[in-house]
Amino acid sequence: FPTVMGAVVPTYNVPGLTAELKFTPAALAGIFLGKVKKWNDPAIASANPEVKLPADDIVVVHRSDGSGTSFVFTDYLTKVSPDWASGPGKGSAVNWPVGLGGKGNEGVVGLLKQTPNSIAYTEMIYAVQNNLPMGQVQNAVGKFIKASPESVTAAAADVQMPDDFRVSITNAPGKDSYPVSSFTWLLIPSKIQDAGKKKAITDFLKWMMTDGQAMTAALDYAPLPKGVVTKELKAIAKVQ
């Protein structure tokens, strides 16, 4: 069951740099493949002509543990980069070509903060909570977009939700779509023998899909599209 929508963002620690950087898909793939090695590499500089970038080496930080955050980020890279698709590919854990590994979003953020000239990917909420810069990412129509509840909502605007709710909205079409967006999910048994547990779980799900959606913005997540909620409420009724 999809619960809310969120984003994975590129965040960086470049001493003295206050600008909000822009990243093309090729730049992000190149950085995490270890092919874009310097901050002033043309792959980054060409999208940021107004920024004076240092000639320092880029230090990549990634997750060391399996995670949904890594899956979303690598799912995106697989769609936008043939080199990534034929190399590390997508998964909750992949063989990272370069970089330092941190456990959990908190471990990644901790490494980023203590490592000058580093770049990482993390959930938007962790970047917001830690006052980290969030890079804009060029979307499918060529527009640079910053992650926000609004740009994540835009990414799901045309989603065709399958009956099993397994869908990817990375690199979604639409001029206002943030390209590294995703649903989050809860896994619920299709059969719950204990009647008390069944009622508690299904009642909680119904609240989450309806009244609970009003709480998403304050937590820097985006609410579910109404059509998805309607489909989910029907699916909740099928839990036996």
PDB file of N, CA, C and O in Angstrom, residues 122-171:
ATOM      1  N   THR A 122      20.284  11.421  -0.442  1.00  0.00           N
ATOM      2  CA  THR A 122      19.552  11.106   0.783  1.00  0.00           C
ATOM      3  C   THR A 122      18.087  11.476   0.602  1.00  0.00           C
ATOM      4  O   THR A 122      17.723  12.164  -0.353  1.00  0.00           O
ATOM      5  N   GLU A 123      17.258  11.013   1.516  1.00  0.00           N
ATOM      6  CA  GLU A 123      15.855  11.427   1.490  1.00  0.00           C
ATOM      7  C   GLU A 123      15.759  12.930   1.707  1.00  0.00           C
ATOM      8  O   GLU A 123      16.508  13.499   2.497  1.00  0.00           O
ATOM      9  N   MET A 124      14.815  13.548   1.038  1.00  0.00           N
ATOM     10  CA  MET A 124      14.621  14.989   1.167  1.00  0.00           C
ATOM     11  C   MET A 124      14.461  15.406   2.624  1.00  0.00           C
ATOM     12  O   MET A 124      15.012  16.426   3.046  1.00  0.00           O
ATOM     13  N   ILE A 125      13.737  14.629   3.414  1.00  0.00           N
ATOM     14  CA  ILE A 125      13.473  14.984   4.803  1.00  0.00           C
ATOM     15  C   ILE A 125      14.771  15.111   5.603  1.00  0.00           C
ATOM     16  O   ILE A 125      14.913  15.987   6.454  1.00  0.00           O
ATOM     17  N   TYR A 126      15.764  14.245   5.310  1.00  0.00           N
ATOM     18  CA  TYR A 126      17.037  14.313   6.027  1.00  0.00           C
ATOM     19  C   TYR A 126      17.821  15.558   5.623  1.00  0.00           C
ATOM     20  O   TYR A 126      18.492  16.173   6.453  1.00  0.00           O
ATOM     21  N   ALA A 127      17.758  15.921   4.360  1.00  0.00           N
ATOM     22  CA  ALA A 127      18.437  17.137   3.911  1.00  0.00           C
ATOM     23  C   ALA A 127      17.807  18.367   4.553  1.00  0.00           C
ATOM     24  O   ALA A 127      18.510  19.280   5.015  1.00  0.00           O
ATOM     25  N   VAL A 128      16.474  18.385   4.620  1.00  0.00           N
ATOM     26  CA  VAL A 128      15.765  19.523   5.223  1.00  0.00           C
ATOM     27  C   VAL A 128      16.087  19.625   6.709  1.00  0.00           C
ATOM     28  O   VAL A 128      16.424  20.698   7.217  1.00  0.00           O
ATOM     29  N   GLN A 129      15.994  18.506   7.408  1.00  0.00           N
ATOM     30  CA  GLN A 129      16.220  18.505   8.860  1.00  0.00           C
ATOM     31  C   GLN A 129      17.642  18.917   9.228  1.00  0.00           C
ATOM     32  O   GLN A 129      17.881  19.478  10.293  1.00  0.00           O
ATOM     33  N   ASN A 130      18.594  18.616   8.351  1.00  0.00           N
ATOM     34  CA  ASN A 130      19.997  18.916   8.633  1.00  0.00           C
ATOM     35  C   ASN A 130      20.487  20.185   7.934  1.00  0.00           C
ATOM     36  O   ASN A 130      21.679  20.459   7.920  1.00  0.00           O
ATOM     37  N   ASN A 131      19.546  20.950   7.366  1.00  0.00           N
ATOM     38  CA  ASN A 131      19.890  22.211   6.681  1.00  0.00           C
ATOM     39  C   ASN A 131      20.983  22.024   5.626  1.00  0.00           C
ATOM     40  O   ASN A 131      21.898  22.839   5.507  1.00  0.00           O
ATOM     41  N   LEU A 132      20.873  20.937   4.877  1.00  0.00           N
ATOM     42  CA  LEU A 132      21.838  20.661   3.820  1.00  0.00           C
ATOM     43  C   LEU A 132      21.340  21.235   2.494  1.00  0.00           C
ATOM     44  O   LEU A 132      20.131  21.270   2.243  1.00  0.00           O
ATOM     45  N   PRO A 133      22.260  21.661   1.627  1.00  0.00           N
ATOM     46  CA  PRO A 133      21.829  22.139   0.306  1.00  0.00           C
ATOM     47  C   PRO A 133      21.272  20.988  -0.516  1.00  0.00           C
ATOM     48  O   PRO A 133      21.774  19.862  -0.442  1.00  0.00           O
ATOM     49  N   MET A 134      20.236  21.273  -1.267  1.00  0.00           N
ATOM     50  CA  MET A 134      19.660  20.263  -2.158  1.00  0.00           C
ATOM     51  C   MET A 134      19.851  20.729  -3.594  1.00  0.00           C
ATOM     52  O   MET A 134      19.385  21.810  -3.972  1.00  0.00           O
ATOM     53  N   GLY A 135      20.540  19.929  -4.384  1.00  0.00           N
ATOM     54  CA  GLY A 135      20.772  20.295  -5.771  1.00  0.00           C
ATOM     55  C   GLY A 135      19.518  20.158  -6.612  1.00  0.00           C
ATOM     56  O   GLY A 135      18.671  19.294  -6.359  1.00  0.00           O
ATOM     57  N   GLN A 136      19.383  21.037  -7.587  1.00  0.00           N
ATOM     58  CA  GLN A 136      18.313  20.885  -8.566  1.00  0.00           C
ATOM     59  C   GLN A 136      18.720  19.805  -9.566  1.00  0.00           C
ATOM     60  O   GLN A 136      19.894  19.683  -9.904  1.00  0.00           O
ATOM     61  N   VAL A 137      17.751  19.034 -10.029  1.00  0.00           N
ATOM     62  CA  VAL A 137      18.028  17.963 -10.982  1.00  0.00           C
ATOM     63  C   VAL A 137      17.238  18.215 -12.263  1.00  0.00           C
ATOM     64  O   VAL A 137      16.058  18.558 -12.211  1.00  0.00           O
ATOM     65  N   GLN A 138      17.903  18.054 -13.391  1.00  0.00           N
ATOM     66  CA  GLN A 138      17.251  18.272 -14.687  1.00  0.00           C
ATOM     67  C   GLN A 138      16.264  17.140 -14.955  1.00  0.00           C
ATOM     68  O   GLN A 138      16.627  15.963 -14.905  1.00  0.00           O
ATOM     69  N   ASN A 139      15.011  17.506 -15.222  1.00  0.00           N
ATOM     70  CA  ASN A 139      14.000  16.466 -15.410  1.00  0.00           C
ATOM     71  C   ASN A 139      13.880  16.034 -16.867  1.00  0.00           C
ATOM     72  O   ASN A 139      14.669  16.434 -17.727  1.00  0.00           O
ATOM     73  N   ALA A 140      12.873  15.207 -17.144  1.00  0.00           N
ATOM     74  CA  ALA A 140      12.743  14.570 -18.454  1.00  0.00           C
ATOM     75  C   ALA A 140      12.516  15.561 -19.593  1.00  0.00           C
ATOM     76  O   ALA A 140      12.806  15.257 -20.752  1.00  0.00           O
ATOM     77  N   VAL A 141      12.006  16.763 -19.283  1.00  0.00           N
ATOM     78  CA  VAL A 141      11.785  17.759 -20.331  1.00  0.00           C
ATOM     79  C   VAL A 141      12.885  18.827 -20.335  1.00  0.00           C
ATOM     80  O   VAL A 141      12.757  19.835 -21.024  1.00  0.00           O
ATOM     81  N   GLY A 142      13.948  18.596 -19.564  1.00  0.00           N
ATOM     82  CA  GLY A 142      15.098  19.482 -19.602  1.00  0.00           C
ATOM     83  C   GLY A 142      15.092  20.628 -18.608  1.00  0.00           C
ATOM     84  O   GLY A 142      15.984  21.479 -18.627  1.00  0.00           O
ATOM     85  N   LYS A 143      14.105  20.657 -17.717  1.00  0.00           N
ATOM     86  CA  LYS A 143      14.005  21.745 -16.748  1.00  0.00           C
ATOM     87  C   LYS A 143      14.661  21.329 -15.420  1.00  0.00           C
ATOM     88  O   LYS A 143      14.486  20.199 -14.960  1.00  0.00           O
ATOM     89  N   PHE A 144      15.423  22.257 -14.829  1.00  0.00           N
ATOM     90  CA  PHE A 144      16.037  21.977 -13.531  1.00  0.00           C
ATOM     91  C   PHE A 144      15.015  22.225 -12.425  1.00  0.00           C
ATOM     92  O   PHE A 144      14.440  23.311 -12.336  1.00  0.00           O
ATOM     93  N   ILE A 145      14.796  21.193 -11.593  1.00  0.00           N
ATOM     94  CA  ILE A 145      13.744  21.232 -10.573  1.00  0.00           C
ATOM     95  C   ILE A 145      14.331  20.894  -9.210  1.00  0.00           C
ATOM     96  O   ILE A 145      15.124  19.960  -9.074  1.00  0.00           O
ATOM     97  N   LYS A 146      13.920  21.657  -8.201  1.00  0.00           N
ATOM     98  CA  LYS A 146      14.295  21.348  -6.820  1.00  0.00           C
ATOM     99  C   LYS A 146      13.214  20.476  -6.194  1.00  0.00           C
ATOM    100  O   LYS A 146      12.031  20.660  -6.467  1.00  0.00           O
ATOM    101  N   ALA A 147      13.639  19.539  -5.366  1.00  0.00           N
ATOM    102  CA  ALA A 147      12.668  18.672  -4.690  1.00  0.00           C
ATOM    103  C   ALA A 147      11.815  19.472  -3.713  1.00  0.00           C
ATOM    104  O   ALA A 147      12.321  20.304  -2.966  1.00  0.00           O
ATOM    105  N   SER A 148      10.523  19.210  -3.731  1.00  0.00           N
ATOM    106  CA  SER A 148       9.565  19.824  -2.812  1.00  0.00           C
ATOM    107  C   SER A 148       8.312  18.958  -2.848  1.00  0.00           C
ATOM    108  O   SER A 148       8.122  18.167  -3.782  1.00  0.00           O
ATOM    109  N   PRO A 149       7.432  19.076  -1.855  1.00  0.00           N
ATOM    110  CA  PRO A 149       6.176  18.324  -1.927  1.00  0.00           C
ATOM    111  C   PRO A 149       5.422  18.599  -3.235  1.00  0.00           C
ATOM    112  O   PRO A 149       4.819  17.685  -3.810  1.00  0.00           O
ATOM    113  N   GLU A 150       5.502  19.829  -3.718  1.00  0.00           N
ATOM    114  CA  GLU A 150       4.783  20.189  -4.955  1.00  0.00           C
ATOM    115  C   GLU A 150       5.386  19.504  -6.184  1.00  0.00           C
ATOM    116  O   GLU A 150       4.658  18.994  -7.045  1.00  0.00           O
ATOM    117  N   SER A 151       6.727  19.495  -6.276  1.00  0.00           N
ATOM    118  CA  SER A 151       7.356  18.887  -7.457  1.00  0.00           C
ATOM    119  C   SER A 151       7.279  17.363  -7.409  1.00  0.00           C
ATOM    120  O   SER A 151       7.299  16.699  -8.445  1.00  0.00           O
ATOM    121  N   VAL A 152       7.169  16.790  -6.198  1.00  0.00           N
ATOM    122  CA  VAL A 152       6.952  15.352  -6.072  1.00  0.00           C
ATOM    123  C   VAL A 152       5.522  15.004  -6.483  1.00  0.00           C
ATOM    124  O   VAL A 152       5.286  14.023  -7.194  1.00  0.00           O
ATOM    125  N   THR A 153       4.565  15.810  -6.059  1.00  0.00           N
ATOM    126  CA  THR A 153       3.172  15.615  -6.475  1.00  0.00           C
ATOM    127  C   THR A 153       3.057  15.669  -7.994  1.00  0.00           C
ATOM    128  O   THR A 153       2.346  14.854  -8.600  1.00  0.00           O
ATOM    129  N   ALA A 154       3.767  16.606  -8.606  1.00  0.00           N
ATOM    130  CA  ALA A 154       3.744  16.735 -10.067  1.00  0.00           C
ATOM    131  C   ALA A 154       4.260  15.470 -10.744  1.00  0.00           C
ATOM    132  O   ALA A 154       3.774  15.081 -11.814  1.00  0.00           O
ATOM    133  N   ALA A 155       5.238  14.812 -10.119  1.00  0.00           N
ATOM    134  CA  ALA A 155       5.807  13.599 -10.710  1.00  0.00           C
ATOM    135  C   ALA A 155       4.797  12.458 -10.772  1.00  0.00           C
ATOM    136  O   ALA A 155       4.917  11.561 -11.608  1.00  0.00           O
ATOM    137  N   ALA A 156       3.800  12.496  -9.891  1.00  0.00           N
ATOM    138  CA  ALA A 156       2.792  11.423  -9.857  1.00  0.00           C
ATOM    139  C   ALA A 156       1.512  11.802 -10.579  1.00  0.00           C
ATOM    140  O   ALA A 156       0.540  11.044 -10.564  1.00  0.00           O
ATOM    141  N   ALA A 157       1.510  12.966 -11.237  1.00  0.00           N
ATOM    142  CA  ALA A 157       0.265  13.490 -11.829  1.00  0.00           C
ATOM    143  C   ALA A 157      -0.361  12.528 -12.834  1.00  0.00           C
ATOM    144  O   ALA A 157      -1.585  12.389 -12.886  1.00  0.00           O
ATOM    145  N   ASP A 158       0.474  11.866 -13.624  1.00  0.00           N
ATOM    146  CA  ASP A 158      -0.058  11.002 -14.681  1.00  0.00           C
ATOM    147  C   ASP A 158       0.180   9.521 -14.403  1.00  0.00           C
ATOM    148  O   ASP A 158       0.174   8.701 -15.316  1.00  0.00           O
ATOM    149  N   VAL A 159       0.393   9.178 -13.129  1.00  0.00           N
ATOM    150  CA  VAL A 159       0.716   7.792 -12.811  1.00  0.00           C
ATOM    151  C   VAL A 159      -0.463   6.868 -13.113  1.00  0.00           C
ATOM    152  O   VAL A 159      -1.612   7.188 -12.813  1.00  0.00           O
ATOM    153  N   GLN A 160      -0.156   5.755 -13.760  1.00  0.00           N
ATOM    154  CA  GLN A 160      -1.152   4.709 -13.990  1.00  0.00           C
ATOM    155  C   GLN A 160      -0.889   3.621 -12.951  1.00  0.00           C
ATOM    156  O   GLN A 160      -0.015   2.783 -13.129  1.00  0.00           O
ATOM    157  N   MET A 161      -1.632   3.674 -11.863  1.00  0.00           N
ATOM    158  CA  MET A 161      -1.366   2.786 -10.742  1.00  0.00           C
ATOM    159  C   MET A 161      -1.875   1.376 -11.015  1.00  0.00           C
ATOM    160  O   MET A 161      -3.065   1.171 -11.218  1.00  0.00           O
ATOM    161  N   PRO A 162      -0.969   0.393 -11.047  1.00  0.00           N
ATOM    162  CA  PRO A 162      -1.414  -0.995 -11.265  1.00  0.00           C
ATOM    163  C   PRO A 162      -2.124  -1.539 -10.025  1.00  0.00           C
ATOM    164  O   PRO A 162      -2.033  -0.967  -8.935  1.00  0.00           O
ATOM    165  N   ASP A 163      -2.801  -2.667 -10.187  1.00  0.00           N
ATOM    166  CA  ASP A 163      -3.574  -3.231  -9.083  1.00  0.00           C
ATOM    167  C   ASP A 163      -2.701  -3.636  -7.900  1.00  0.00           C
ATOM    168  O   ASP A 163      -3.167  -3.648  -6.756  1.00  0.00           O
ATOM    169  N   ASP A 164      -1.426  -4.002  -8.174  1.00  0.00           N
ATOM    170  CA  ASP A 164      -0.555  -4.406  -7.063  1.00  0.00           C
ATOM    171  C   ASP A 164       0.255  -3.230  -6.499  1.00  0.00           C
ATOM    172  O   ASP A 164       1.094  -3.417  -5.612  1.00  0.00           O
ATOM    173  N   PHE A 165      -0.004  -2.026  -7.023  1.00  0.00           N
ATOM    174  CA  PHE A 165       0.596  -0.776  -6.527  1.00  0.00           C
ATOM    175  C   PHE A 165       2.120  -0.687  -6.734  1.00  0.00           C
ATOM    176  O   PHE A 165       2.758   0.201  -6.181  1.00  0.00           O
ATOM    177  N   ARG A 166       2.695  -1.578  -7.513  1.00  0.00           N
ATOM    178  CA  ARG A 166       4.140  -1.537  -7.752  1.00  0.00           C
ATOM    179  C   ARG A 166       4.400  -0.665  -8.973  1.00  0.00           C
ATOM    180  O   ARG A 166       4.167  -1.081 -10.103  1.00  0.00           O
ATOM    181  N   VAL A 167       4.885   0.539  -8.736  1.00  0.00           N
ATOM    182  CA  VAL A 167       5.071   1.478  -9.834  1.00  0.00           C
ATOM    183  C   VAL A 167       6.257   2.387  -9.539  1.00  0.00           C
ATOM    184  O   VAL A 167       6.551   2.688  -8.380  1.00  0.00           O
ATOM    185  N   SER A 168       6.941   2.778 -10.597  1.00  0.00           N
ATOM    186  CA  SER A 168       8.071   3.708 -10.470  1.00  0.00           C
ATOM    187  C   SER A 168       7.686   5.043 -11.101  1.00  0.00           C
ATOM    188  O   SER A 168       7.127   5.082 -12.196  1.00  0.00           O
ATOM    189  N   ILE A 169       7.992   6.145 -10.387  1.00  0.00           N
ATOM    190  CA  ILE A 169       7.717   7.476 -10.947  1.00  0.00           C
ATOM    191  C   ILE A 169       9.006   8.284 -11.081  1.00  0.00           C
ATOM    192  O   ILE A 169       8.965   9.505 -11.147  1.00  0.00           O
ATOM    193  N   THR A 170      10.150   7.586 -11.120  1.00  0.00           N
ATOM    194  CA  THR A 170      11.395   8.316 -11.384  1.00  0.00           C
ATOM    195  C   THR A 170      11.422   8.747 -12.848  1.00  0.00           C
ATOM    196  O   THR A 170      10.900   8.063 -13.731  1.00  0.00           O
ATOM    197  N   ASN A 171      12.049   9.890 -13.093  1.00  0.00           N
ATOM    198  CA  ASN A 171      12.153  10.484 -14.432  1.00  0.00           C
ATOM    199  C   ASN A 171      10.785  10.639 -15.093  1.00  0.00           C
ATOM    200  O   ASN A 171      10.628  10.435 -16.299  1.00  0.00           O
TER     201      ASN A 171
END
